Amino acid sequence: MSLDPVLSRIDTDLTEATDRLKALLRIPSISTDPAYKADCDAAADWLVADLASIGVEASKRPTPGHPMVVGHVDGPGPHVLFYGHYDVQPVDPLELWDRDPFDPQVEDTAKGKVIRGRGSSDDKGQLMTFVEACRAWKAVNGALPCKITFLFEGEEESGSPSLVPFLKDNADELKADVALICDTGLFDSRVPAITTTLRGLLGEEVTITGPSKDLHSGMYGGPAMNPIRVLSRIIAGLHDDTGRVTVPGFYDGVPELSPEIAAQWEALGFDHAAFLGDVGLGTPAGEQGRSALEMIWSRPTCEANGIKGGYTGDGFKTVLPSKASAKISFRLVGQQDPHAIRESFRGWVEEQLPPDCTADFQGHGASPASTMSITHPAFEAAREALSDEWPDPAAYIGSGGSIPIAGYFQDILQMDAMLIGFGKDDDAIHSPNEKYDLESFHKGTRSWARILNAIAKV
Ligand code: BES
Ligand code: ZN
């Protein structure tokens, strides 16, 4: 089986491949919002049909939440499992989009052509790079170079609640020699990457209740404790003046960076000024004495992701609210234990409550950090294949994001996960006007064709 005609086929099929991606992007598969349940189902159906069109035996598998899509196709080389997610983030604030998030189009920008739409980069465009590489292999050679299992999830953006039971129940069917995950980014537009560390994620929603009902702030303000005042003091106290998180025991299990890794990262020549400059910032916040790259790739953090309470509509209302709440997330590294941190955080909040106030907590996922082992020979084969496609050689990098399944592949299926993706920092994932560079889509597809070819030979 030969590679060059596969690459040519990818080049000539780019317009059709883009049209197929646009069809998938038109389905508003927002997993976190129950109103879009039927759309998540429709996206799964679309993927089953698309896999079937390239000779993959695929089916939609029910879960208590949104369905999984599983497919199998035989081939001579090693057995790989490919993972991507078809669910997307909510689109709000909708008024900040320049076009309908679910009416994707190719746009010409100063930096080249992009496909604009929710999910274009996270993760439908990335998922389709692998499917399109398989389509081209099949069209040119009549078969695929490796045995492949496909696993597409519909709940990644809402904390993967059905994933662990599904992996456990279907372990025999899903186990492969190595897992390939396409849900990460390039190091920069010239340097492709294999991501070797992901941060863990702990989500906590805290609601402070004060008075038994909303009150007139002129009649009750003063004697009545305002829950917004309590909540904001708690949030302000999450970090000390040096940027460290103050929750007791938070840094237990956080390793210092080894000099070797520090040197490797230094050699990447990360442009710290441009990284912040591109989003309108100039001064690093966060822990003093740490570089931005270190903060993202190897340090734990705490962020308030949303605050609710009182009157937030147009105009003004003099209300003293009964409740105020915040969504708070912790990114974790090393051996930090998400469950221990959850308990510590809750206790720490309770200790700060004034008389008459109570706190209620709702957890939103708790996954530890994961570090990939890269000793399987498929890693070096893939790194060389990536280096053949992009201007500069591929790098091993860290990531600040979280993809819980990478750790579960190791723990539940005893399978190493190879994280390769083609997203860029300016793709605006989870934000308005999300896009995926056409170059990411095209060269990403070509990269997978090369990687499959290389893995087939190990
Ligand atoms: N694709 C991202 C993860 C990611 C982001 C990898 C940036 C590399 C760089 C993934 O879809 C995601 O957004 N994950 C969530 C976690 C989930 C449990 C909600 C995240 O990181 O917030
Ligand atoms: Zn995401």
Coordinates of C-alpha atoms and ligand atoms in Angstrom, one line a residue:
M1 CA 0.0 0.0 0.0
S2 CA 1.5 3.4 -1.0
L3 CA 1.3 6.7 0.7
D4 CA 1.9 9.3 -2.0
P5 CA -1.3 8.7 -3.9
V6 CA -3.2 8.9 -0.6
L7 CA -1.7 12.4 0.0
S8 CA -2.7 13.4 -3.5
R9 CA -6.2 12.1 -3.1
I10 CA -6.5 14.2 0.1
D11 CA -5.4 17.3 -1.8
T12 CA -7.9 16.8 -4.7
D13 CA -10.7 15.9 -2.3
L14 CA -10.3 19.0 0.0
T15 CA -13.4 20.8 -1.1
E16 CA -15.6 17.7 -0.7
A17 CA -14.0 17.0 2.7
T18 CA -14.8 20.6 3.8
D19 CA -18.4 20.2 2.7
R20 CA -18.7 17.0 4.8
L21 CA -17.3 18.9 7.8
K22 CA -19.7 21.7 7.2
A23 CA -22.6 19.2 7.3
L24 CA -21.5 17.9 10.7
L25 CA -21.0 21.5 12.0
R26 CA -24.6 22.4 11.1
I27 CA -25.8 20.0 13.8
P28 CA -26.0 21.9 17.1
S29 CA -24.8 19.1 19.3
I30 CA -24.4 21.1 22.6
S31 CA -24.1 18.3 25.2
T32 CA -24.5 20.4 28.4
D33 CA -27.9 21.8 27.4
P34 CA -30.8 19.2 27.5
A35 CA -32.6 21.2 24.9
Y36 CA -30.1 19.9 22.3
K37 CA -30.5 16.2 23.1
A38 CA -32.0 15.3 19.7
D39 CA -29.2 17.2 18.0
C40 CA -26.5 15.2 19.8
D41 CA -28.4 12.1 18.7
A42 CA -28.4 13.4 15.1
A43 CA -24.7 14.1 15.2
A44 CA -24.1 10.5 16.3
D45 CA -26.3 9.2 13.5
W46 CA -24.4 11.4 11.0
L47 CA -21.1 9.9 12.1
V48 CA -22.4 6.3 11.9
A49 CA -23.5 6.9 8.3
D50 CA -20.3 8.7 7.4
L51 CA -18.2 5.8 8.8
A52 CA -20.4 3.3 7.0
S53 CA -19.7 5.2 3.8
I54 CA -16.0 4.3 4.1
G55 CA -16.6 0.7 4.9
V56 CA -16.4 0.9 8.7
E57 CA -18.9 -1.2 10.6
A58 CA -20.3 1.4 13.0
S59 CA -23.1 1.8 15.4
K60 CA -24.6 4.2 17.9
R61 CA -24.4 3.0 21.4
P62 CA -26.8 4.3 24.0
T63 CA -25.6 5.6 27.4
P64 CA -27.5 7.2 30.2
G65 CA -26.4 10.5 28.6
H66 CA -25.6 11.1 24.9
P67 CA -24.7 8.1 22.7
M68 CA -21.2 6.9 21.8
V69 CA -20.4 6.0 18.3
V70 CA -18.2 2.9 17.9
G71 CA -16.8 1.5 14.6
H72 CA -14.4 -1.2 13.5
V73 CA -12.5 -1.8 10.4
D74 CA -9.8 -4.5 9.8
G75 CA -6.3 -3.9 8.4
P76 CA -2.9 -5.5 8.4
G77 CA -1.0 -3.2 10.8
P78 CA -1.2 -2.7 14.6
H79 CA -4.6 -2.1 16.2
V80 CA -5.2 1.6 16.9
L81 CA -8.2 3.1 18.7
F82 CA -9.1 6.6 17.5
Y83 CA -11.0 9.0 19.8
G84 CA -12.7 12.3 19.1
H85 CA -15.8 14.0 20.5
Y86 CA -18.8 15.2 18.5
D87 CA -20.3 17.4 21.2
V88 CA -19.7 21.1 21.3
Q89 CA -19.7 24.0 23.8
P90 CA -22.7 26.3 24.2
V91 CA -22.6 29.4 21.9
D92 CA -23.4 32.2 24.3
P93 CA -22.9 35.1 24.2
L94 CA -24.6 34.7 20.8
E95 CA -24.4 38.5 20.1
L96 CA -20.6 38.3 20.0
W97 CA -20.7 36.0 17.0
D98 CA -20.2 37.6 13.5
R99 CA -22.3 34.8 12.0
D100 CA -24.7 32.0 13.0
P101 CA -22.5 29.5 14.9
F102 CA -24.2 26.6 13.2
D103 CA -24.1 28.0 9.7
P104 CA -20.4 27.3 9.0
Q105 CA -18.6 28.9 6.1
V106 CA -15.1 29.1 4.8
E107 CA -13.8 32.7 5.3
D108 CA -10.7 34.5 3.9
T109 CA -8.8 36.2 6.7
A110 CA -5.5 38.0 6.9
K111 CA -3.9 34.8 8.2
G112 CA -5.4 32.5 5.5
K113 CA -8.6 30.6 5.0
V114 CA -10.6 29.4 8.0
I115 CA -13.7 27.3 8.6
R116 CA -15.9 29.3 11.1
G117 CA -18.5 27.7 13.3
R118 CA -19.0 26.2 16.8
G119 CA -17.1 22.9 17.0
S120 CA -14.9 23.6 13.9
S121 CA -11.8 23.2 16.0
D122 CA -13.1 21.6 19.2
D123 CA -13.6 18.9 18.1
K124 CA -15.5 18.2 14.9
G125 CA -12.9 19.5 12.5
Q126 CA -10.1 17.6 14.3
L127 CA -12.2 14.4 14.5
M128 CA -12.8 14.6 10.7
T129 CA -9.1 15.0 9.9
F130 CA -8.7 11.3 10.9
V131 CA -11.9 10.2 9.2
E132 CA -10.9 11.9 6.0
A133 CA -7.4 10.3 6.1
C134 CA -9.1 6.9 6.4
R135 CA -11.4 7.8 3.5
A136 CA -8.5 8.6 1.3
W137 CA -6.6 5.4 2.2
K138 CA -9.6 3.4 1.5
A139 CA -10.3 5.1 -1.9
V140 CA -6.8 4.7 -3.1
N141 CA -5.7 1.4 -1.7
G142 CA -9.1 -0.3 -1.1
A143 CA -8.2 -0.9 2.5
L144 CA -6.7 0.7 5.6
P145 CA -3.1 0.1 6.7
C146 CA -4.0 -0.6 10.3
K147 CA -6.8 -2.3 12.2
I148 CA -8.8 0.6 13.5
T149 CA -11.5 1.1 16.2
F150 CA -13.3 4.4 16.3
L151 CA -14.8 5.9 19.4
F152 CA -16.7 9.1 19.2
E153 CA -18.0 10.6 22.4
G154 CA -20.9 13.1 22.9
E155 CA -20.3 14.2 26.4
E156 CA -16.7 15.4 26.5
E157 CA -17.6 19.1 27.0
S158 CA -19.9 18.2 29.9
G159 CA -17.4 16.2 32.0
S160 CA -17.9 12.7 30.3
P161 CA -20.3 11.3 32.9
S162 CA -21.0 8.1 30.9
L163 CA -17.5 7.4 29.9
V164 CA -16.0 5.3 32.7
P165 CA -18.9 2.8 32.8
F166 CA -18.9 2.6 29.0
L167 CA -15.2 1.9 28.9
K168 CA -15.5 -0.7 31.6
D169 CA -18.5 -2.5 30.1
N170 CA -16.9 -2.6 26.6
A171 CA -13.2 -3.0 27.5
D172 CA -12.7 -6.1 25.4
E173 CA -14.2 -4.5 22.3
L174 CA -12.3 -1.2 22.7
K175 CA -8.8 -2.4 23.8
A176 CA -6.2 -1.7 21.1
D177 CA -2.4 -1.5 20.9
V178 CA -2.4 2.3 21.2
A179 CA -5.0 5.1 21.4
L180 CA -4.9 8.1 19.1
I181 CA -6.7 11.3 20.3
C182 CA -7.2 14.3 18.1
D183 CA -8.3 17.1 20.5
T184 CA -5.2 19.1 21.2
G185 CA -3.1 21.7 19.3
L186 CA 0.0 22.5 17.3
F187 CA 2.9 24.1 19.1
D188 CA 2.7 26.9 16.5
S189 CA 1.9 27.1 12.8
R190 CA 5.2 25.6 11.8
V191 CA 5.7 23.1 14.6
P192 CA 3.4 20.1 15.1
A193 CA 3.2 18.4 18.5
I194 CA 2.6 15.3 20.5
T195 CA 1.1 16.4 23.8
T196 CA 2.4 14.4 26.7
T197 CA 0.8 16.0 29.8
L198 CA -2.8 17.1 30.4
R199 CA -4.0 18.9 33.5
G200 CA -6.8 17.4 35.6
L201 CA -10.0 19.3 36.3
L202 CA -12.2 19.7 39.4
G203 CA -15.4 21.7 39.0
E204 CA -17.3 23.1 42.0
E205 CA -20.5 25.2 42.1
V206 CA -21.0 27.0 45.4
T207 CA -24.3 28.7 46.3
I208 CA -24.4 31.0 49.4
T209 CA -27.9 31.6 50.9
G210 CA -28.5 34.5 53.3
P211 CA -32.1 35.8 53.8
S212 CA -35.0 33.5 53.1
K213 CA -36.1 35.7 50.2
D214 CA -35.0 38.7 48.0
L215 CA -35.3 41.9 50.0
H216 CA -35.5 45.7 49.3
S217 CA -31.9 46.9 49.8
G218 CA -33.1 50.2 51.4
M219 CA -35.4 48.4 53.9
Y220 CA -33.0 45.6 54.8
G221 CA -29.5 46.6 53.6
G222 CA -27.2 47.1 56.7
P223 CA -28.8 44.6 59.1
A224 CA -29.3 41.8 56.6
M225 CA -26.2 40.0 55.4
N226 CA -25.9 40.1 51.6
P227 CA -24.8 36.7 50.1
I228 CA -23.0 38.5 47.2
R229 CA -20.7 40.2 49.8
V230 CA -20.0 36.8 51.4
L231 CA -19.4 35.1 48.0
S232 CA -17.1 37.8 46.6
R233 CA -15.0 37.7 49.8
I234 CA -14.6 34.0 49.4
I235 CA -13.6 34.3 45.7
A236 CA -11.2 37.1 46.4
G237 CA -9.5 34.9 49.1
L238 CA -8.8 32.0 46.7
H239 CA -5.5 33.6 45.8
D240 CA -2.8 35.3 47.9
D241 CA -0.8 38.3 46.9
T242 CA 1.8 36.1 45.2
G243 CA -0.8 34.4 43.0
R244 CA -0.8 31.1 45.0
V245 CA -4.1 29.3 45.7
T246 CA -4.9 29.4 49.4
V247 CA -7.2 26.3 49.7
P248 CA -5.4 24.2 52.4
G249 CA -3.4 21.2 51.0
F250 CA -3.9 22.4 47.5
Y251 CA -0.3 22.0 46.5
D252 CA 0.0 18.5 47.9
G253 CA 1.3 16.3 45.1
V254 CA 2.5 19.1 42.9
P255 CA 5.9 18.2 41.6
E256 CA 8.7 20.7 40.7
L257 CA 9.6 20.7 37.0
S258 CA 12.7 18.5 36.3
P259 CA 15.7 20.4 34.9
E260 CA 15.5 18.2 31.8
I261 CA 11.9 19.1 31.0
A262 CA 12.5 22.7 31.9
A263 CA 15.4 22.8 29.4
Q264 CA 13.3 21.1 26.7
W265 CA 10.6 23.7 27.1
E266 CA 13.1 26.5 27.2
A267 CA 14.4 25.3 23.8
L268 CA 10.9 25.6 22.2
G269 CA 11.4 29.4 22.3
F270 CA 7.8 30.1 23.3
D271 CA 6.9 33.7 22.6
H272 CA 5.4 34.8 26.0
A273 CA 4.8 38.4 24.9
A274 CA 2.9 37.4 21.8
F275 CA 0.9 34.8 23.7
L276 CA -0.5 37.4 26.1
G277 CA -0.4 40.2 23.5
D278 CA -2.7 38.3 21.1
V279 CA -5.5 38.4 23.7
G280 CA -5.0 42.1 24.7
L281 CA -2.8 41.5 27.8
G282 CA 0.8 42.3 28.7
T283 CA 1.5 41.4 32.3
P284 CA 1.4 37.8 33.5
A285 CA -1.0 37.2 36.4
G286 CA -0.7 33.9 38.4
E287 CA 2.1 32.6 40.5
Q288 CA 5.0 35.0 40.8
G289 CA 8.3 33.7 39.5
R290 CA 6.9 31.2 37.0
S291 CA 6.8 31.7 33.2
A292 CA 3.5 31.6 31.4
L293 CA 4.3 28.3 29.8
E294 CA 5.2 26.8 33.1
M295 CA 1.9 28.1 34.6
I296 CA -0.1 26.5 31.8
W297 CA 1.7 23.2 31.4
S298 CA 2.9 22.4 34.8
R299 CA 1.3 24.4 37.6
P300 CA -2.2 24.0 39.1
T301 CA -4.6 26.9 39.0
C302 CA -8.0 28.0 40.3
E303 CA -10.4 30.2 38.3
A304 CA -13.9 31.5 38.8
N305 CA -15.7 30.7 35.6
G306 CA -19.0 32.4 36.4
I307 CA -20.8 34.4 39.1
K308 CA -24.6 34.7 39.5
G309 CA -26.6 36.7 42.0
G310 CA -29.0 39.7 42.3
Y311 CA -30.2 41.7 39.4
T312 CA -28.1 41.4 36.3
G313 CA -30.6 42.6 33.7
D314 CA -30.6 46.0 32.0
G315 CA -31.2 49.1 34.1
F316 CA -31.0 48.9 37.9
K317 CA -32.9 47.2 40.7
T318 CA -32.2 47.8 44.4
V319 CA -32.4 44.2 45.5
L320 CA -30.6 42.4 48.3
P321 CA -30.6 38.9 47.0
S322 CA -31.3 35.7 48.9
K323 CA -28.7 33.7 47.0
A324 CA -25.4 34.1 45.1
S325 CA -23.5 31.4 43.4
A326 CA -20.2 30.9 41.5
K327 CA -18.8 28.2 39.3
I328 CA -15.2 27.5 40.3
S329 CA -12.7 25.2 38.5
F330 CA -9.3 23.9 39.6
R331 CA -6.8 22.7 37.0
L332 CA -4.6 20.0 38.6
V333 CA -1.1 18.6 37.9
G334 CA 1.1 15.8 39.1
Q335 CA -0.4 13.7 41.9
Q336 CA -3.0 16.2 43.1
D337 CA -6.1 14.4 44.4
P338 CA -9.3 16.0 43.0
H339 CA -11.4 14.4 45.8
A340 CA -9.2 15.6 48.6
I341 CA -9.2 19.1 47.1
R342 CA -12.9 19.1 46.8
E343 CA -13.3 18.2 50.5
S344 CA -10.7 20.8 51.5
F345 CA -12.4 23.5 49.4
R346 CA -15.8 22.9 50.9
G347 CA -14.5 22.9 54.4
W348 CA -12.5 26.1 53.7
V349 CA -15.7 27.8 52.4
E350 CA -17.8 26.7 55.4
E351 CA -15.2 28.1 57.8
Q352 CA -15.7 31.6 56.3
L353 CA -19.4 31.7 56.5
P354 CA -20.8 34.5 58.8
P355 CA -23.9 33.8 61.0
D356 CA -27.2 33.2 59.1
C357 CA -25.5 32.1 55.8
T358 CA -25.3 28.6 54.5
A359 CA -23.3 27.1 51.5
D360 CA -24.5 24.4 49.2
F361 CA -22.1 22.7 46.8
Q362 CA -22.6 20.9 43.5
G363 CA -19.7 19.0 42.0
H364 CA -19.0 19.2 38.2
G365 CA -16.5 16.5 37.5
A366 CA -13.2 15.5 39.2
S367 CA -10.4 14.1 37.1
P368 CA -6.7 13.9 37.9
A369 CA -3.8 15.1 35.7
S370 CA -2.3 12.6 33.3
T371 CA 1.2 12.1 31.9
M372 CA 1.5 9.9 28.8
S373 CA 4.2 7.3 28.5
I374 CA 5.8 7.7 25.1
T375 CA 7.9 4.5 25.1
H376 CA 5.7 2.6 22.6
P377 CA 7.5 2.7 19.2
A378 CA 4.4 4.2 17.6
F379 CA 5.3 7.5 19.2
E380 CA 8.6 8.0 17.5
A381 CA 7.1 6.7 14.2
A382 CA 4.3 9.3 14.5
R383 CA 6.8 12.1 15.5
E384 CA 8.8 11.4 12.3
A385 CA 5.7 11.2 10.2
L386 CA 4.5 14.6 11.5
S387 CA 7.9 16.1 10.9
D388 CA 7.7 15.1 7.3
E389 CA 4.4 17.0 6.8
W390 CA 5.1 20.3 8.6
P391 CA 7.9 22.9 8.1
D392 CA 9.7 22.2 11.4
P393 CA 10.2 18.9 13.3
A394 CA 7.5 17.8 15.8
A395 CA 7.9 18.6 19.5
Y396 CA 6.7 16.8 22.6
I397 CA 4.8 19.5 24.6
G398 CA 2.5 19.9 27.6
S399 CA -1.0 21.2 27.6
G400 CA -3.1 23.3 30.0
G401 CA -6.4 21.7 28.9
S402 CA -8.1 18.6 30.2
I403 CA -9.2 15.4 28.4
P404 CA -10.3 13.0 31.0
I405 CA -10.4 10.0 28.6
A406 CA -6.6 10.1 28.2
G407 CA -6.1 8.9 31.8
Y408 CA -8.9 6.4 31.6
F409 CA -7.4 4.7 28.5
Q410 CA -4.3 4.1 30.7
D411 CA -6.1 3.1 33.9
I412 CA -9.0 1.1 32.5
L413 CA -7.8 -0.2 29.1
Q414 CA -4.0 -0.3 29.9
M415 CA -3.4 1.6 26.6
D416 CA -1.1 4.5 26.0
A417 CA -2.7 7.6 24.5
M418 CA -1.0 9.5 21.7
L419 CA -2.4 13.1 21.7
I420 CA -2.0 14.8 18.3
G421 CA -4.0 17.7 17.1
F422 CA -3.8 20.6 14.8
G423 CA -5.7 23.4 16.7
K424 CA -4.1 26.8 17.2
D425 CA -4.2 29.2 20.2
D426 CA -6.3 31.7 18.2
D427 CA -9.0 29.2 17.2
A428 CA -11.3 30.7 20.0
I429 CA -12.4 27.3 21.2
H430 CA -15.2 27.7 23.8
S431 CA -15.5 31.3 22.7
P432 CA -17.5 33.3 20.1
N433 CA -16.4 33.0 16.4
E434 CA -14.6 29.7 16.9
K435 CA -12.6 28.7 13.7
Y436 CA -10.3 26.0 12.4
D437 CA -7.7 27.0 9.8
L438 CA -8.2 25.2 6.5
E439 CA -4.5 24.5 6.7
S440 CA -5.0 22.7 10.0
F441 CA -7.8 20.6 8.4
H442 CA -5.8 19.9 5.2
K443 CA -2.4 19.2 6.7
G444 CA -4.0 17.5 9.7
T445 CA -5.7 15.0 7.4
R446 CA -2.4 14.5 5.5
S447 CA -0.6 14.1 8.9
W448 CA -2.9 11.2 9.9
A449 CA -2.4 9.5 6.5
R450 CA 1.3 9.6 7.1
I451 CA 1.0 8.5 10.8
L452 CA -1.1 5.5 9.9
N453 CA 1.4 4.6 7.2
A454 CA 4.2 4.9 9.8
I455 CA 2.4 3.0 12.6
A456 CA 1.6 0.2 10.1
K457 CA 5.3 -0.5 9.9
V458 CA 6.2 -0.6 13.6
Ligands
BES1 N1 -10.1 20.1 23.4 C1 -10.3 20.5 24.7 C2 -9.0 20.2 25.6 C3 -7.9 21.1 25.2 C4 -8.0 22.4 25.3 C5 -6.7 20.5 24.8 C6 -6.9 23.2 24.9 C7 -5.6 21.3 24.5 C8 -5.7 22.7 24.5 C9 -11.5 19.8 25.3 O1 -12.5 19.7 24.4 C10 -11.9 20.5 26.5 O2 -12.3 21.7 26.4 N2 -11.9 20.0 27.7 C11 -12.4 20.6 28.9 C12 -12.6 19.6 30.0 C13 -14.0 19.0 30.1 C14 -14.0 18.1 31.3 C15 -15.0 20.1 30.3 C16 -11.5 21.6 29.4 O3 -10.2 21.5 29.3 O4 -12.0 22.6 30.0
ZN2 ZN -13.6 21.7 24.5

